Amino acid sequence: MRLFFRCILQKESKHQVEAHSLQNFLQEMPLNRLHRASRVAFFLCDVQSKFAPHIYQYAPMKAIAAKMITASNILNVPLVVTEHMRDKLGSTDPDLNITKAAILLPKSTFSMLTPQVEDAARKLYASKGIDHVILFGIESQVCVLQTALDLLSKGIGVTVLQDGVSSINPGEIPIALARMRQAGAHISTSESVLFQIMQDASHPGFKQIQQLLKDSKKDTTEALNAFSSVKL
């Protein structure tokens, strides 16, 4: 009889452990997966020319930013741009055409999600707000990381572009990406997220995006080679 009850208790304990493991797995799953119906915005973080001499692989990172800006216009995705300490560090790199940005604001906080940005973002998509952000820019371990964490804390999904973020110290990049993934962000590439947004070759912007990807292939390859080679 004792053996019988011991077996039952062992089975219940096993089921509890399995249920607990499943619950932990679900809690660790990234929020708000990107899809065609997402109310997505592109967040360009502090790509200012004054940083250019100091940032690891600045040129390929900037090229990815330029590609995403063009894609935002093709796909009608709102572009949100911040400039860190604009009065001291200057404006966004002039090679990046941000004239059609939905939101362009200076900031002193490391996170892009200032009260002003948050308020303006709520008014996007006919005041429904955004539910997913594609994040790229600098620096990975400071402004990009803190922006991702703040967005996730608001229940907004985040996809960080591995080929579109950098740092003064290249060793910081994989650590920051790992921290953001741990917090619930998706880590992807510029090309991959554009196809996720479109979902289907019947998308009205497909041909233009296809041409954009062809035109930017060399820059994309350079960025992928530069940033995928950075290891812990």
PDB file of C-alpha atoms in Angstrom:
ATOM      1  CA  MET A   1       0.000   0.000   0.000  1.00  0.00           C
ATOM      2  CA  ARG A   2       2.818   2.390   0.884  1.00  0.00           C
ATOM      3  CA  LEU A   3       4.495   1.580  -2.422  1.00  0.00           C
ATOM      4  CA  PHE A   4       1.225   2.349  -4.255  1.00  0.00           C
ATOM      5  CA  PHE A   5       0.878   5.814  -2.693  1.00  0.00           C
ATOM      6  CA  ARG A   6       4.580   6.499  -3.218  1.00  0.00           C
ATOM      7  CA  CYS A   7       4.138   5.810  -6.960  1.00  0.00           C
ATOM      8  CA  ILE A   8       1.128   8.134  -7.107  1.00  0.00           C
ATOM      9  CA  LEU A   9       3.048  10.917  -5.335  1.00  0.00           C
ATOM     10  CA  GLN A  10       6.008  10.471  -7.670  1.00  0.00           C
ATOM     11  CA  LYS A  11       3.723  10.736 -10.716  1.00  0.00           C
ATOM     12  CA  GLU A  12       2.026  13.867  -9.335  1.00  0.00           C
ATOM     13  CA  SER A  13       5.412  15.386  -8.581  1.00  0.00           C
ATOM     14  CA  LYS A  14       6.573  14.641 -12.137  1.00  0.00           C
ATOM     15  CA  HIS A  15       3.448  16.267 -13.607  1.00  0.00           C
ATOM     16  CA  GLN A  16       3.948  19.322 -11.401  1.00  0.00           C
ATOM     17  CA  VAL A  17       7.540  19.679 -12.582  1.00  0.00           C
ATOM     18  CA  GLU A  18       6.440  19.330 -16.227  1.00  0.00           C
ATOM     19  CA  ALA A  19       3.670  21.901 -15.736  1.00  0.00           C
ATOM     20  CA  HIS A  20       6.100  24.265 -14.017  1.00  0.00           C
ATOM     21  CA  SER A  21       8.628  23.838 -16.848  1.00  0.00           C
ATOM     22  CA  LEU A  22       5.942  24.553 -19.455  1.00  0.00           C
ATOM     23  CA  GLN A  23       4.831  27.647 -17.549  1.00  0.00           C
ATOM     24  CA  ASN A  24       8.426  28.904 -17.404  1.00  0.00           C
ATOM     25  CA  PHE A  25       8.845  28.222 -21.135  1.00  0.00           C
ATOM     26  CA  LEU A  26       5.708  30.176 -21.981  1.00  0.00           C
ATOM     27  CA  GLN A  27       6.783  33.067 -19.763  1.00  0.00           C
ATOM     28  CA  GLU A  28      10.141  33.212 -21.544  1.00  0.00           C
ATOM     29  CA  MET A  29       8.617  33.257 -25.037  1.00  0.00           C
ATOM     30  CA  PRO A  30       9.085  36.604 -26.817  1.00  0.00           C
ATOM     31  CA  LEU A  31       6.101  38.936 -26.848  1.00  0.00           C
ATOM     32  CA  ASN A  32       4.015  39.922 -29.856  1.00  0.00           C
ATOM     33  CA  ARG A  33       5.468  38.073 -32.790  1.00  0.00           C
ATOM     34  CA  LEU A  34       5.817  40.190 -35.922  1.00  0.00           C
ATOM     35  CA  HIS A  35       3.255  39.617 -38.684  1.00  0.00           C
ATOM     36  CA  ARG A  36       1.445  41.490 -41.444  1.00  0.00           C
ATOM     37  CA  ALA A  37      -1.301  42.758 -39.140  1.00  0.00           C
ATOM     38  CA  SER A  38       1.184  44.170 -36.612  1.00  0.00           C
ATOM     39  CA  ARG A  39       1.020  47.884 -35.924  1.00  0.00           C
ATOM     40  CA  VAL A  40       4.737  48.127 -36.419  1.00  0.00           C
ATOM     41  CA  ALA A  41       7.117  51.072 -36.235  1.00  0.00           C
ATOM     42  CA  PHE A  42      10.799  51.361 -37.126  1.00  0.00           C
ATOM     43  CA  PHE A  43      12.892  52.911 -34.324  1.00  0.00           C
ATOM     44  CA  LEU A  44      16.146  54.520 -35.482  1.00  0.00           C
ATOM     45  CA  CYS A  45      18.296  55.109 -32.427  1.00  0.00           C
ATOM     46  CA  ASP A  46      20.799  57.969 -32.356  1.00  0.00           C
ATOM     47  CA  VAL A  47      22.706  57.447 -35.624  1.00  0.00           C
ATOM     48  CA  GLN A  48      24.472  60.797 -35.494  1.00  0.00           C
ATOM     49  CA  SER A  49      27.533  61.571 -37.605  1.00  0.00           C
ATOM     50  CA  LYS A  50      29.532  62.751 -34.607  1.00  0.00           C
ATOM     51  CA  PHE A  51      29.659  59.126 -33.462  1.00  0.00           C
ATOM     52  CA  ALA A  52      31.013  57.885 -36.812  1.00  0.00           C
ATOM     53  CA  PRO A  53      34.758  57.800 -35.957  1.00  0.00           C
ATOM     54  CA  HIS A  54      34.131  55.858 -32.760  1.00  0.00           C
ATOM     55  CA  ILE A  55      31.530  53.213 -33.658  1.00  0.00           C
ATOM     56  CA  TYR A  56      32.580  49.733 -34.757  1.00  0.00           C
ATOM     57  CA  GLN A  57      31.684  49.197 -38.430  1.00  0.00           C
ATOM     58  CA  TYR A  58      29.735  52.452 -38.568  1.00  0.00           C
ATOM     59  CA  ALA A  59      29.410  52.461 -42.375  1.00  0.00           C
ATOM     60  CA  PRO A  60      27.664  49.071 -42.780  1.00  0.00           C
ATOM     61  CA  MET A  61      25.459  49.805 -39.756  1.00  0.00           C
ATOM     62  CA  LYS A  62      24.455  53.120 -41.349  1.00  0.00           C
ATOM     63  CA  ALA A  63      23.766  51.362 -44.673  1.00  0.00           C
ATOM     64  CA  ILE A  64      21.269  49.071 -42.946  1.00  0.00           C
ATOM     65  CA  ALA A  65      19.623  52.122 -41.370  1.00  0.00           C
ATOM     66  CA  ALA A  66      19.322  53.697 -44.821  1.00  0.00           C
ATOM     67  CA  LYS A  67      17.739  50.510 -46.204  1.00  0.00           C
ATOM     68  CA  MET A  68      15.203  50.405 -43.384  1.00  0.00           C
ATOM     69  CA  ILE A  69      14.325  54.079 -43.861  1.00  0.00           C
ATOM     70  CA  THR A  70      13.614  53.436 -47.544  1.00  0.00           C
ATOM     71  CA  ALA A  71      11.595  50.351 -46.631  1.00  0.00           C
ATOM     72  CA  SER A  72       9.537  52.357 -44.148  1.00  0.00           C
ATOM     73  CA  ASN A  73       8.461  54.653 -46.967  1.00  0.00           C
ATOM     74  CA  ILE A  74       7.603  51.749 -49.289  1.00  0.00           C
ATOM     75  CA  LEU A  75       5.642  49.819 -46.663  1.00  0.00           C
ATOM     76  CA  ASN A  76       4.083  52.879 -44.980  1.00  0.00           C
ATOM     77  CA  VAL A  77       5.649  51.898 -41.664  1.00  0.00           C
ATOM     78  CA  PRO A  78       6.076  54.871 -39.294  1.00  0.00           C
ATOM     79  CA  LEU A  79       9.693  55.832 -38.688  1.00  0.00           C
ATOM     80  CA  VAL A  80      10.591  57.051 -35.194  1.00  0.00           C
ATOM     81  CA  VAL A  81      13.948  58.814 -34.868  1.00  0.00           C
ATOM     82  CA  THR A  82      15.745  60.084 -31.796  1.00  0.00           C
ATOM     83  CA  GLU A  83      18.896  62.168 -31.489  1.00  0.00           C
ATOM     84  CA  HIS A  84      20.874  61.915 -28.283  1.00  0.00           C
ATOM     85  CA  MET A  85      21.912  65.268 -26.763  1.00  0.00           C
ATOM     86  CA  ARG A  86      21.322  66.991 -30.096  1.00  0.00           C
ATOM     87  CA  ASP A  87      22.646  70.341 -28.885  1.00  0.00           C
ATOM     88  CA  LYS A  88      26.060  68.791 -28.142  1.00  0.00           C
ATOM     89  CA  LEU A  89      26.238  65.761 -30.435  1.00  0.00           C
ATOM     90  CA  GLY A  90      24.476  67.094 -33.519  1.00  0.00           C
ATOM     91  CA  SER A  91      21.711  65.731 -35.691  1.00  0.00           C
ATOM     92  CA  THR A  92      21.141  62.444 -37.487  1.00  0.00           C
ATOM     93  CA  ASP A  93      23.786  61.576 -40.077  1.00  0.00           C
ATOM     94  CA  PRO A  94      22.939  63.656 -43.186  1.00  0.00           C
ATOM     95  CA  ASP A  95      23.363  60.569 -45.381  1.00  0.00           C
ATOM     96  CA  LEU A  96      20.133  59.252 -43.821  1.00  0.00           C
ATOM     97  CA  ASN A  97      17.012  60.797 -45.291  1.00  0.00           C
ATOM     98  CA  ILE A  98      14.657  61.134 -42.340  1.00  0.00           C
ATOM     99  CA  THR A  99      12.479  63.884 -43.823  1.00  0.00           C
ATOM    100  CA  LYS A 100       9.447  61.569 -43.775  1.00  0.00           C
ATOM    101  CA  ALA A 101       9.930  60.419 -40.187  1.00  0.00           C
ATOM    102  CA  ALA A 102       6.656  60.246 -38.282  1.00  0.00           C
ATOM    103  CA  ILE A 103       8.448  61.225 -35.066  1.00  0.00           C
ATOM    104  CA  LEU A 104      11.785  63.039 -34.737  1.00  0.00           C
ATOM    105  CA  LEU A 105      12.758  64.102 -31.241  1.00  0.00           C
ATOM    106  CA  PRO A 106      15.885  64.945 -29.253  1.00  0.00           C
ATOM    107  CA  LYS A 107      16.538  63.182 -25.974  1.00  0.00           C
ATOM    108  CA  SER A 108      18.869  63.133 -23.000  1.00  0.00           C
ATOM    109  CA  THR A 109      17.681  59.801 -21.587  1.00  0.00           C
ATOM    110  CA  PHE A 110      19.405  56.705 -22.900  1.00  0.00           C
ATOM    111  CA  SER A 111      16.101  55.042 -23.798  1.00  0.00           C
ATOM    112  CA  MET A 112      14.275  56.246 -26.890  1.00  0.00           C
ATOM    113  CA  LEU A 113      10.981  55.776 -25.076  1.00  0.00           C
ATOM    114  CA  THR A 114      10.789  59.239 -23.572  1.00  0.00           C
ATOM    115  CA  PRO A 115       7.377  60.564 -22.465  1.00  0.00           C
ATOM    116  CA  GLN A 116       7.290  62.654 -25.661  1.00  0.00           C
ATOM    117  CA  VAL A 117       8.033  59.678 -27.913  1.00  0.00           C
ATOM    118  CA  GLU A 118       5.575  57.476 -26.034  1.00  0.00           C
ATOM    119  CA  ASP A 119       2.844  60.100 -26.333  1.00  0.00           C
ATOM    120  CA  ALA A 120       3.464  60.603 -30.056  1.00  0.00           C
ATOM    121  CA  ALA A 121       3.584  56.836 -30.686  1.00  0.00           C
ATOM    122  CA  ARG A 122       0.139  56.410 -29.094  1.00  0.00           C
ATOM    123  CA  LYS A 123      -1.301  58.610 -31.853  1.00  0.00           C
ATOM    124  CA  LEU A 124      -0.013  56.398 -34.664  1.00  0.00           C
ATOM    125  CA  TYR A 125      -2.307  53.988 -36.499  1.00  0.00           C
ATOM    126  CA  ALA A 126      -5.385  56.162 -35.966  1.00  0.00           C
ATOM    127  CA  SER A 127      -4.592  56.439 -32.248  1.00  0.00           C
ATOM    128  CA  LYS A 128      -4.459  52.652 -31.803  1.00  0.00           C
ATOM    129  CA  GLY A 129      -0.747  52.955 -31.099  1.00  0.00           C
ATOM    130  CA  ILE A 130       2.012  50.521 -31.988  1.00  0.00           C
ATOM    131  CA  ASP A 131       2.353  46.914 -30.876  1.00  0.00           C
ATOM    132  CA  HIS A 132       5.726  45.992 -32.373  1.00  0.00           C
ATOM    133  CA  VAL A 133       8.996  47.859 -32.910  1.00  0.00           C
ATOM    134  CA  ILE A 134      11.878  47.096 -35.260  1.00  0.00           C
ATOM    135  CA  LEU A 135      14.894  48.544 -33.466  1.00  0.00           C
ATOM    136  CA  PHE A 136      18.278  49.529 -34.927  1.00  0.00           C
ATOM    137  CA  GLY A 137      21.026  52.057 -34.281  1.00  0.00           C
ATOM    138  CA  ILE A 138      23.543  52.707 -31.508  1.00  0.00           C
ATOM    139  CA  GLU A 139      24.813  51.883 -28.992  1.00  0.00           C
ATOM    140  CA  SER A 140      23.721  48.288 -28.540  1.00  0.00           C
ATOM    141  CA  GLN A 141      24.481  48.041 -24.817  1.00  0.00           C
ATOM    142  CA  VAL A 142      23.140  51.459 -23.830  1.00  0.00           C
ATOM    143  CA  CYS A 143      20.404  53.244 -25.773  1.00  0.00           C
ATOM    144  CA  VAL A 144      19.301  50.263 -27.870  1.00  0.00           C
ATOM    145  CA  LEU A 145      19.186  47.940 -24.859  1.00  0.00           C
ATOM    146  CA  GLN A 146      17.320  50.367 -22.602  1.00  0.00           C
ATOM    147  CA  THR A 147      14.843  51.166 -25.386  1.00  0.00           C
ATOM    148  CA  ALA A 148      14.122  47.457 -25.891  1.00  0.00           C
ATOM    149  CA  LEU A 149      13.628  46.855 -22.175  1.00  0.00           C
ATOM    150  CA  ASP A 150      11.291  49.846 -21.837  1.00  0.00           C
ATOM    151  CA  LEU A 151       9.204  48.777 -24.835  1.00  0.00           C
ATOM    152  CA  LEU A 152       8.932  45.203 -23.548  1.00  0.00           C
ATOM    153  CA  SER A 153       7.848  46.476 -20.140  1.00  0.00           C
ATOM    154  CA  LYS A 154       4.943  48.226 -21.903  1.00  0.00           C
ATOM    155  CA  GLY A 155       3.879  44.998 -23.614  1.00  0.00           C
ATOM    156  CA  ILE A 156       5.210  46.104 -27.003  1.00  0.00           C
ATOM    157  CA  GLY A 157       6.988  43.449 -29.047  1.00  0.00           C
ATOM    158  CA  VAL A 158      10.564  44.181 -30.096  1.00  0.00           C
ATOM    159  CA  THR A 159      12.716  42.871 -32.930  1.00  0.00           C
ATOM    160  CA  VAL A 160      16.345  44.005 -32.848  1.00  0.00           C
ATOM    161  CA  LEU A 161      18.327  43.919 -36.085  1.00  0.00           C
ATOM    162  CA  GLN A 162      21.599  42.091 -35.557  1.00  0.00           C
ATOM    163  CA  ASP A 163      22.947  43.611 -38.777  1.00  0.00           C
ATOM    164  CA  GLY A 164      21.770  47.075 -37.731  1.00  0.00           C
ATOM    165  CA  VAL A 165      23.150  47.730 -34.234  1.00  0.00           C
ATOM    166  CA  SER A 166      26.672  48.531 -33.132  1.00  0.00           C
ATOM    167  CA  SER A 167      28.828  49.927 -30.350  1.00  0.00           C
ATOM    168  CA  ILE A 168      32.134  51.639 -29.658  1.00  0.00           C
ATOM    169  CA  ASN A 169      33.327  48.328 -28.238  1.00  0.00           C
ATOM    170  CA  PRO A 170      32.404  45.385 -30.517  1.00  0.00           C
ATOM    171  CA  GLY A 171      32.524  42.997 -27.571  1.00  0.00           C
ATOM    172  CA  GLU A 172      29.471  44.718 -26.107  1.00  0.00           C
ATOM    173  CA  ILE A 173      27.245  43.831 -29.080  1.00  0.00           C
ATOM    174  CA  PRO A 174      26.667  40.077 -28.523  1.00  0.00           C
ATOM    175  CA  ILE A 175      26.259  40.585 -24.781  1.00  0.00           C
ATOM    176  CA  ALA A 176      23.593  43.246 -25.367  1.00  0.00           C
ATOM    177  CA  LEU A 177      21.796  41.071 -27.930  1.00  0.00           C
ATOM    178  CA  ALA A 178      21.807  38.152 -25.494  1.00  0.00           C
ATOM    179  CA  ARG A 179      20.395  40.380 -22.742  1.00  0.00           C
ATOM    180  CA  MET A 180      17.609  41.631 -25.013  1.00  0.00           C
ATOM    181  CA  ARG A 181      16.751  38.105 -26.140  1.00  0.00           C
ATOM    182  CA  GLN A 182      16.665  37.027 -22.491  1.00  0.00           C
ATOM    183  CA  ALA A 183      14.207  39.846 -21.783  1.00  0.00           C
ATOM    184  CA  GLY A 184      11.879  38.695 -24.574  1.00  0.00           C
ATOM    185  CA  ALA A 185      13.048  40.516 -27.700  1.00  0.00           C
ATOM    186  CA  HIS A 186      13.435  38.829 -31.070  1.00  0.00           C
ATOM    187  CA  ILE A 187      16.833  39.042 -32.776  1.00  0.00           C
ATOM    188  CA  SER A 188      16.630  39.067 -36.555  1.00  0.00           C
ATOM    189  CA  THR A 189      18.020  40.704 -39.690  1.00  0.00           C
ATOM    190  CA  SER A 190      16.882  43.592 -41.858  1.00  0.00           C
ATOM    191  CA  GLU A 191      15.893  41.388 -44.792  1.00  0.00           C
ATOM    192  CA  SER A 192      14.059  38.853 -42.664  1.00  0.00           C
ATOM    193  CA  VAL A 193      11.821  41.395 -40.924  1.00  0.00           C
ATOM    194  CA  LEU A 194      10.796  43.020 -44.205  1.00  0.00           C
ATOM    195  CA  PHE A 195       9.516  39.677 -45.481  1.00  0.00           C
ATOM    196  CA  GLN A 196       7.759  39.083 -42.159  1.00  0.00           C
ATOM    197  CA  ILE A 197       5.926  42.374 -42.509  1.00  0.00           C
ATOM    198  CA  MET A 198       4.831  41.620 -46.080  1.00  0.00           C
ATOM    199  CA  GLN A 199       4.036  37.899 -45.517  1.00  0.00           C
ATOM    200  CA  ASP A 200       2.995  37.403 -49.151  1.00  0.00           C
ATOM    201  CA  ALA A 201       4.326  38.166 -52.627  1.00  0.00           C
ATOM    202  CA  SER A 202       0.959  39.772 -53.360  1.00  0.00           C
ATOM    203  CA  HIS A 203       1.818  42.603 -50.945  1.00  0.00           C
ATOM    204  CA  PRO A 204       1.636  45.917 -52.861  1.00  0.00           C
ATOM    205  CA  GLY A 205       5.160  46.838 -51.791  1.00  0.00           C
ATOM    206  CA  PHE A 206       6.761  43.495 -52.658  1.00  0.00           C
ATOM    207  CA  LYS A 207       8.356  44.438 -55.988  1.00  0.00           C
ATOM    208  CA  GLN A 208       9.821  47.648 -54.604  1.00  0.00           C
ATOM    209  CA  ILE A 209      11.197  45.851 -51.569  1.00  0.00           C
ATOM    210  CA  GLN A 210      12.613  43.149 -53.815  1.00  0.00           C
ATOM    211  CA  GLN A 211      14.426  45.820 -55.824  1.00  0.00           C
ATOM    212  CA  LEU A 212      15.614  47.529 -52.646  1.00  0.00           C
ATOM    213  CA  LEU A 213      17.115  44.252 -51.426  1.00  0.00           C
ATOM    214  CA  LYS A 214      18.898  43.769 -54.738  1.00  0.00           C
ATOM    215  CA  ASP A 215      20.258  47.301 -54.686  1.00  0.00           C
ATOM    216  CA  SER A 216      21.476  46.984 -51.098  1.00  0.00           C
ATOM    217  CA  LYS A 217      22.814  43.425 -51.328  1.00  0.00           C
ATOM    218  CA  LYS A 218      26.480  44.439 -51.128  1.00  0.00           C
ATOM    219  CA  ASP A 219      25.907  46.630 -48.064  1.00  0.00           C
ATOM    220  CA  THR A 220      23.776  43.964 -46.390  1.00  0.00           C
ATOM    221  CA  THR A 221      26.414  41.294 -46.965  1.00  0.00           C
ATOM    222  CA  GLU A 222      29.068  43.584 -45.498  1.00  0.00           C
ATOM    223  CA  ALA A 223      26.928  44.271 -42.427  1.00  0.00           C
ATOM    224  CA  LEU A 224      26.109  40.607 -41.877  1.00  0.00           C
ATOM    225  CA  ASN A 225      29.760  39.644 -42.190  1.00  0.00           C
ATOM    226  CA  ALA A 226      30.800  42.421 -39.803  1.00  0.00           C
ATOM    227  CA  PHE A 227      28.251  41.809 -37.075  1.00  0.00           C
ATOM    228  CA  SER A 228      27.762  38.050 -37.256  1.00  0.00           C
ATOM    229  CA  SER A 229      31.512  37.621 -36.757  1.00  0.00           C
ATOM    230  CA  VAL A 230      31.408  39.393 -33.387  1.00  0.00           C
ATOM    231  CA  LYS A 231      31.495  36.642 -30.756  1.00  0.00           C
ATOM    232  CA  LEU A 232      31.505  36.503 -26.964  1.00  0.00           C
TER     233      LEU A 232
END
